Amino acid sequence: MWTLPELPVQRELRRIAIITSGGDAPGMNAAVRAITRTAGSRGIETLGADRGYSGLVHEPLRPLSMSSVGSILQRGGTILKTDRCEAFMDPAVRLQTADALRAQGVDALIVIGGDGSLTGAHHFFADTGLPVLGLPGTIDNDIVGTDDSIGFDTAVNTALEAIDRIRDTAHSHDRLFLVEVMGRSSGFIALSVGIAGGAEAILLPDEAVNAETLLARMAQTRTREKASSLVVVAEGTDPTYTTRLAADLGAQGRPARACILGHIQRGGSPSGHDRVLASVLGASAVDHLQAGYSDIMLGIREGAIARTALERIGHERKKLPEAWLALASTLAS
């Protein structure tokens, strides 16, 4: 259970706007629902912008009500849609957007998204002074200041289900499979899935592992007379890496198949964990705005709500836990 702080009301709110931005993540809808219903229970109106910052800039806001956010808790993706908006990078556009929000009676903005979206939220506040609060919504779990992000648990479980099925085939045919999971330059999904899926090796984004290095790393696995093997690969920045590695392994006499899981990890119904996480953070976002907070992200650290300055998000990189890296190495040996 996550500890929720009791906060005194310091700021009067009439209307809150919400956007979901960047890549979609399972659980975003649960956060939208929690914000809307928590705010509504306190007499605060909630408006939603369609397509992230693009909608905030170019389209009218639409009202969200207690009933309009019903039956969305279990849905993947985001009912508010999402987009990436280059126009919002212009300070003049941010100023115009803030003026338009104030003209509609909007007192604060909540941004649910990844590091780029939350960095944009910081710049919006810095330029305009309109209160802004961020929630970490990304399957990558790569945002500093929080142990967990909305959508991460679902993505791990989706990838793990696929890996369990692939392992059946690997065992049946005595084959090596390279399974690429999402995460951009972050290895959190790969590390979690690799440990939970019993991978013989986990290749992280920072590693430049070639076929010879991987075969050497797996040599101990072969001494245990294990003909089939499964390697989890973090997608990194090179979209051809996994398929090229599979081809190189074949040239080294170790035939391998590449499986790219891709965007199936983003979709689907959110796990119970992500629904609760998003609900807790969404409700707490309203608490913090009423308490006068702004320019922060709410996350979870050591079982409690944690506040992180939005300015940190774009400047610091969340590191993989050393203990987990050591565990993965031990269990694969």
PDB file of C-alpha atoms in Angstrom, residues 25-31 33 37 69-79 154 267-272 274-276 279:
ATOM      1  CA  ALA A  25       0.677   3.778 -21.583  1.00  0.00           C
ATOM      2  CA  PRO A  26      -1.842   1.376 -20.022  1.00  0.00           C
ATOM      3  CA  GLY A  27      -3.311   3.088 -16.976  1.00  0.00           C
ATOM      4  CA  MET A  28      -3.514   6.597 -18.386  1.00  0.00           C
ATOM      5  CA  ASN A  29      -7.292   6.309 -18.443  1.00  0.00           C
ATOM      6  CA  ALA A  30      -7.316   5.298 -14.781  1.00  0.00           C
ATOM      7  CA  ALA A  31      -5.378   8.474 -13.961  1.00  0.00           C
ATOM      8  CA  ARG A  33     -10.711   8.988 -14.163  1.00  0.00           C
ATOM      9  CA  ARG A  37     -13.755  12.126  -9.963  1.00  0.00           C
ATOM     10  CA  VAL A  69     -15.028   8.750 -17.270  1.00  0.00           C
ATOM     11  CA  GLY A  70     -17.078   5.704 -16.323  1.00  0.00           C
ATOM     12  CA  SER A  71     -16.048   2.348 -17.794  1.00  0.00           C
ATOM     13  CA  ILE A  72     -12.596   3.576 -18.867  1.00  0.00           C
ATOM     14  CA  LEU A  73     -10.605   2.087 -15.983  1.00  0.00           C
ATOM     15  CA  GLN A  74     -10.021  -1.190 -17.803  1.00  0.00           C
ATOM     16  CA  ARG A  75      -9.258   0.302 -21.224  1.00  0.00           C
ATOM     17  CA  GLY A  76      -5.753   0.547 -22.603  1.00  0.00           C
ATOM     18  CA  GLY A  77      -4.420   3.585 -24.435  1.00  0.00           C
ATOM     19  CA  THR A  78      -5.945   6.954 -23.608  1.00  0.00           C
ATOM     20  CA  ILE A  79      -9.429   8.304 -24.282  1.00  0.00           C
ATOM     21  CA  THR A 154       1.443  -3.969 -17.786  1.00  0.00           C
ATOM     22  CA  GLY A 267      -1.652  -1.800 -25.702  1.00  0.00           C
ATOM     23  CA  GLY A 268      -4.110  -3.902 -23.784  1.00  0.00           C
ATOM     24  CA  SER A 269      -5.964  -3.633 -20.532  1.00  0.00           C
ATOM     25  CA  PRO A 270      -3.819  -2.255 -17.684  1.00  0.00           C
ATOM     26  CA  SER A 271      -2.816  -4.579 -14.876  1.00  0.00           C
ATOM     27  CA  GLY A 272      -4.330  -4.202 -11.428  1.00  0.00           C
ATOM     28  CA  ASP A 274      -1.140   0.018 -12.928  1.00  0.00           C
ATOM     29  CA  ARG A 275      -4.805   0.794 -12.291  1.00  0.00           C
ATOM     30  CA  VAL A 276      -4.170   1.339  -8.589  1.00  0.00           C
ATOM     31  CA  SER A 279      -5.645   6.070  -9.405  1.00  0.00           C
TER      32      SER A 279
END
